[in-house]
PDB file of C-alpha atoms in Angstrom:
ATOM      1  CA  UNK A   1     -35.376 -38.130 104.549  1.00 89.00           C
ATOM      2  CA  UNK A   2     -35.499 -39.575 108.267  1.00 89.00           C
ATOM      3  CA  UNK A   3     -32.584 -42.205 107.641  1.00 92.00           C
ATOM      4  CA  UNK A   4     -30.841 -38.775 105.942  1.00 92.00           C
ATOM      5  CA  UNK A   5     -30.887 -36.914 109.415  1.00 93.00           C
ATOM      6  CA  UNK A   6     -30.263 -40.112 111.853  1.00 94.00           C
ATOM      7  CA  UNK A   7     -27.072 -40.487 109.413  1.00 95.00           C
ATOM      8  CA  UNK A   8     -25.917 -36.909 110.265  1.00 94.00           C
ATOM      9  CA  UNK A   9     -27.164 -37.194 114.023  1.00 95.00           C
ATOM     10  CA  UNK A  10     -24.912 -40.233 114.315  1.00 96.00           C
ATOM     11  CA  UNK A  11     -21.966 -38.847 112.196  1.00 96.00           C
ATOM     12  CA  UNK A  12     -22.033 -36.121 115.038  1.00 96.00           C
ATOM     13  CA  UNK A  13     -22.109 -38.204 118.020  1.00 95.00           C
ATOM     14  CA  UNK A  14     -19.589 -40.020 116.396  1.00 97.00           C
ATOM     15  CA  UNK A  15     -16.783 -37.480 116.070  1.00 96.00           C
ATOM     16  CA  UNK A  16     -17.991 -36.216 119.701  1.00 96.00           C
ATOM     17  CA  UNK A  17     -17.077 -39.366 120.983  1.00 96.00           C
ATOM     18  CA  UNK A  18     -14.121 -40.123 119.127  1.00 96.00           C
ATOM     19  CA  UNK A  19     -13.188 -36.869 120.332  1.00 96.00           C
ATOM     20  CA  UNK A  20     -13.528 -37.664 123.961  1.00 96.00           C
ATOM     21  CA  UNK A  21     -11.787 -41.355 123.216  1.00 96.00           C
ATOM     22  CA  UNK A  22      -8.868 -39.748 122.009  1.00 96.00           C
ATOM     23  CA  UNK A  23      -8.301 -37.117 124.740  1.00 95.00           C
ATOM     24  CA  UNK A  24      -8.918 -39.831 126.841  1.00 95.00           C
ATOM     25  CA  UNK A  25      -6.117 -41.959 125.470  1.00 94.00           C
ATOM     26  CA  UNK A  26      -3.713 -38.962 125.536  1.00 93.00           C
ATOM     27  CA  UNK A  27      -4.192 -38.484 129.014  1.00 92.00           C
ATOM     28  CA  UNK A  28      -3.615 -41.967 130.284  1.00 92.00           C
ATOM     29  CA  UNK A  29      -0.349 -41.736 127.845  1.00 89.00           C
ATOM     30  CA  UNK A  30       1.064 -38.138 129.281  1.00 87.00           C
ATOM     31  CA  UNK A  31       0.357 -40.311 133.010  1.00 88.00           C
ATOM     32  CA  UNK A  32       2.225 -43.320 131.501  1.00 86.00           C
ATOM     33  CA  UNK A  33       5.482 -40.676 130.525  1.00 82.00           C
ATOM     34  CA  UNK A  34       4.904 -39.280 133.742  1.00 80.00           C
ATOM     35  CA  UNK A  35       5.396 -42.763 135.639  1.00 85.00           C
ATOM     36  CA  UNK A  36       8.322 -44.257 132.976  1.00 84.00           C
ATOM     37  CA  UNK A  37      10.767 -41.670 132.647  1.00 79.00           C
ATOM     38  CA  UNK A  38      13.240 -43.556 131.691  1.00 79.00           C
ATOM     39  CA  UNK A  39      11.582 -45.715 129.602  1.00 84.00           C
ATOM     40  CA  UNK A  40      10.389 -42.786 127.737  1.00 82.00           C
ATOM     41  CA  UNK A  41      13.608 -41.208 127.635  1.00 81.00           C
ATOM     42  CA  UNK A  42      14.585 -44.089 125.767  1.00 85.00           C
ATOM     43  CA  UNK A  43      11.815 -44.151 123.219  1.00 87.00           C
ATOM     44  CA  UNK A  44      12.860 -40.639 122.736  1.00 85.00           C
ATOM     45  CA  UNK A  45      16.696 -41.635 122.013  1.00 87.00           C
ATOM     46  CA  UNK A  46      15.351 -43.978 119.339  1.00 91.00           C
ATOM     47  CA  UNK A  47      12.506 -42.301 118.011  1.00 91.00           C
ATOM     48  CA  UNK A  48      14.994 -39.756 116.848  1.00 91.00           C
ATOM     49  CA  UNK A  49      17.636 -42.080 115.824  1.00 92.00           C
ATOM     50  CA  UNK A  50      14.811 -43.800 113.854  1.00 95.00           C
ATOM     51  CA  UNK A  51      13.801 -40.485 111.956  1.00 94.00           C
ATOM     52  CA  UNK A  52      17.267 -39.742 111.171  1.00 93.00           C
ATOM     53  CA  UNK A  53      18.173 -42.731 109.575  1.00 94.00           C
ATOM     54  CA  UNK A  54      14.590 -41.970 107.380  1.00 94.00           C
ATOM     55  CA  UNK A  55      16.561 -38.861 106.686  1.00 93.00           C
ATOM     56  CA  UNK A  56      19.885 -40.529 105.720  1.00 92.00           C
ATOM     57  CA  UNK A  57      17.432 -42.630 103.441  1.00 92.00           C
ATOM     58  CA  UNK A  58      15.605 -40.092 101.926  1.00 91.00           C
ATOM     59  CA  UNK A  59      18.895 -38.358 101.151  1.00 89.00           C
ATOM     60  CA  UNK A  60      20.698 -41.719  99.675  1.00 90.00           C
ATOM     61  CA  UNK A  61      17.616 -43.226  97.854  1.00 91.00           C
ATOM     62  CA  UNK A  62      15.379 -40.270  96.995  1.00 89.00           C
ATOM     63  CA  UNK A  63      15.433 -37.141  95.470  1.00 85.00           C
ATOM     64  CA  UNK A  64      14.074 -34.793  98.029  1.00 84.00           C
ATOM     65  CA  UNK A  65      15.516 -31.320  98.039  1.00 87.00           C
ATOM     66  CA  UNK A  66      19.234 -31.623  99.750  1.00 88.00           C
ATOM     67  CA  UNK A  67      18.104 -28.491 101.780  1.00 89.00           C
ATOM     68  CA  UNK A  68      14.945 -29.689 103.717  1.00 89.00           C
ATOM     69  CA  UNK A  69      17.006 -33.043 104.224  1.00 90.00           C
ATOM     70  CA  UNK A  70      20.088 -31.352 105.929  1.00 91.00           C
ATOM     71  CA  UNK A  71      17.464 -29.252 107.907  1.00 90.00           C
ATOM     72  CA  UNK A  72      15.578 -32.199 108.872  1.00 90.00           C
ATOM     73  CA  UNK A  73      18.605 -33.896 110.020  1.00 91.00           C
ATOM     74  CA  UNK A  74      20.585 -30.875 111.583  1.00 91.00           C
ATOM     75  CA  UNK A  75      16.971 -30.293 113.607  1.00 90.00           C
ATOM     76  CA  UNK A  76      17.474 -34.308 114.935  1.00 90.00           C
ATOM     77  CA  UNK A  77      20.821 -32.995 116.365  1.00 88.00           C
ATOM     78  CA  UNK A  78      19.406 -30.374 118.323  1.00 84.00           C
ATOM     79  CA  UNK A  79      17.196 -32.373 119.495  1.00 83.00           C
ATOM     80  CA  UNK A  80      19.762 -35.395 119.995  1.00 83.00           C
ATOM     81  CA  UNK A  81      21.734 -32.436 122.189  1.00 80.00           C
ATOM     82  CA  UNK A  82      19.003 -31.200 124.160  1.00 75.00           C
ATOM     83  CA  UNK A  83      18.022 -34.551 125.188  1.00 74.00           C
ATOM     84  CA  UNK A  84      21.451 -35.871 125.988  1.00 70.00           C
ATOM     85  CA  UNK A  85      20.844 -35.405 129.616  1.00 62.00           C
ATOM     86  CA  UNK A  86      18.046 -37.426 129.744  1.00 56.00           C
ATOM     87  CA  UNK A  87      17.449 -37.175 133.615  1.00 54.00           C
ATOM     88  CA  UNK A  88      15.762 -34.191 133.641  1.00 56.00           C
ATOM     89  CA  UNK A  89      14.421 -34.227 130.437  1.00 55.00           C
ATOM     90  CA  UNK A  90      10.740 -33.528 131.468  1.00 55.00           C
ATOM     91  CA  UNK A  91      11.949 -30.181 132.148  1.00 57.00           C
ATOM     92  CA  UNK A  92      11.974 -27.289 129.540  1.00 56.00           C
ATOM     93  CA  UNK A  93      14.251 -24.552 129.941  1.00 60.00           C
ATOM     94  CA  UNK A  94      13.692 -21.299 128.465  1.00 62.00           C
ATOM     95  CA  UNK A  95      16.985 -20.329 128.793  1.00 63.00           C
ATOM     96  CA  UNK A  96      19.262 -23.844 127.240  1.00 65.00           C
ATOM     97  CA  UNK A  97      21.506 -23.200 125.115  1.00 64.00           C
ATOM     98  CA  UNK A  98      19.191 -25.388 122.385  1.00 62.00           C
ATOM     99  CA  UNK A  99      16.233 -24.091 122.688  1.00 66.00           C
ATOM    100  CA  UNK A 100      16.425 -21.033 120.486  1.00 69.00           C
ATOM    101  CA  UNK A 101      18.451 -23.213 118.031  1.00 67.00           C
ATOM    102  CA  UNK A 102      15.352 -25.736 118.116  1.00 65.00           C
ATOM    103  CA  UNK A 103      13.043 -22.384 117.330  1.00 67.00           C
ATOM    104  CA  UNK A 104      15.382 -21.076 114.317  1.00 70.00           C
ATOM    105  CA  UNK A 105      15.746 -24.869 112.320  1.00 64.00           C
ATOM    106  CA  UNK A 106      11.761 -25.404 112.558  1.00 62.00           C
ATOM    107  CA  UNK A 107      10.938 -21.891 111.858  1.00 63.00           C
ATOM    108  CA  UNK A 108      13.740 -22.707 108.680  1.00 60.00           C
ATOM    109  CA  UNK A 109      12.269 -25.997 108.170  1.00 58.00           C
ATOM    110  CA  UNK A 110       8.818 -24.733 107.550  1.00 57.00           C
ATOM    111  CA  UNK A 111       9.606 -21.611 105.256  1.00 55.00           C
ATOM    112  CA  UNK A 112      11.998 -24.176 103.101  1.00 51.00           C
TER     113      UNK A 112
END
């Protein structure tokens, strides 16, 4: 019964900790995009170039629904557009012209 409860005790401390680890790491990586802007505008160029050539795949060579694919990949684009100035791309705007688009496809995208 004792080894029972030290397992739970430990379980606990060990998600608390993990917990604090991870917001931890997230902070030193928001101060890393914060310092490399333009490296990080470039991981952002190809992170979505990446997930749209999954999405060309996935189209091609599986049969997901044509739909979610085309959403998937029209959302990329909007995001490929609001990105395109990459200077200031730290900034959100309210009031760019992609930013309702980018609330309409995801709002789309999860009802599919």
């Amino acid at each position: 019964m004792f080894l029972y409860i030290l397992s739970w005790i430990s379980m606990i401390f060990h998600v608390i900790f993990l917990t604090l680890a991870l917001a931890a790491a997230l902070f030193y990586l928001a101060e890393l995009v914060e310092e490399y802007t333009v490296v990080t505008a470039k991981v952002i160029k190809c992170t979505i170039a990446a997930t749209t050539v999954v999405y060309l795949g996935l189209l091609v060579l599986e049969s997901f629904p044509f739909s979610i694919i085309i959403a998937g990949i029209l959302t990329n684009g909007l995001y490929f557009l609001k990105h395109r100035n990459l200077s200031n791309f730290k900034n959100q705007f309210l009031r760019s012209e992609s930013f309702p688009q980018k609330i309409l496809w995801h709002s789309k995208r999860t009802t599919l």
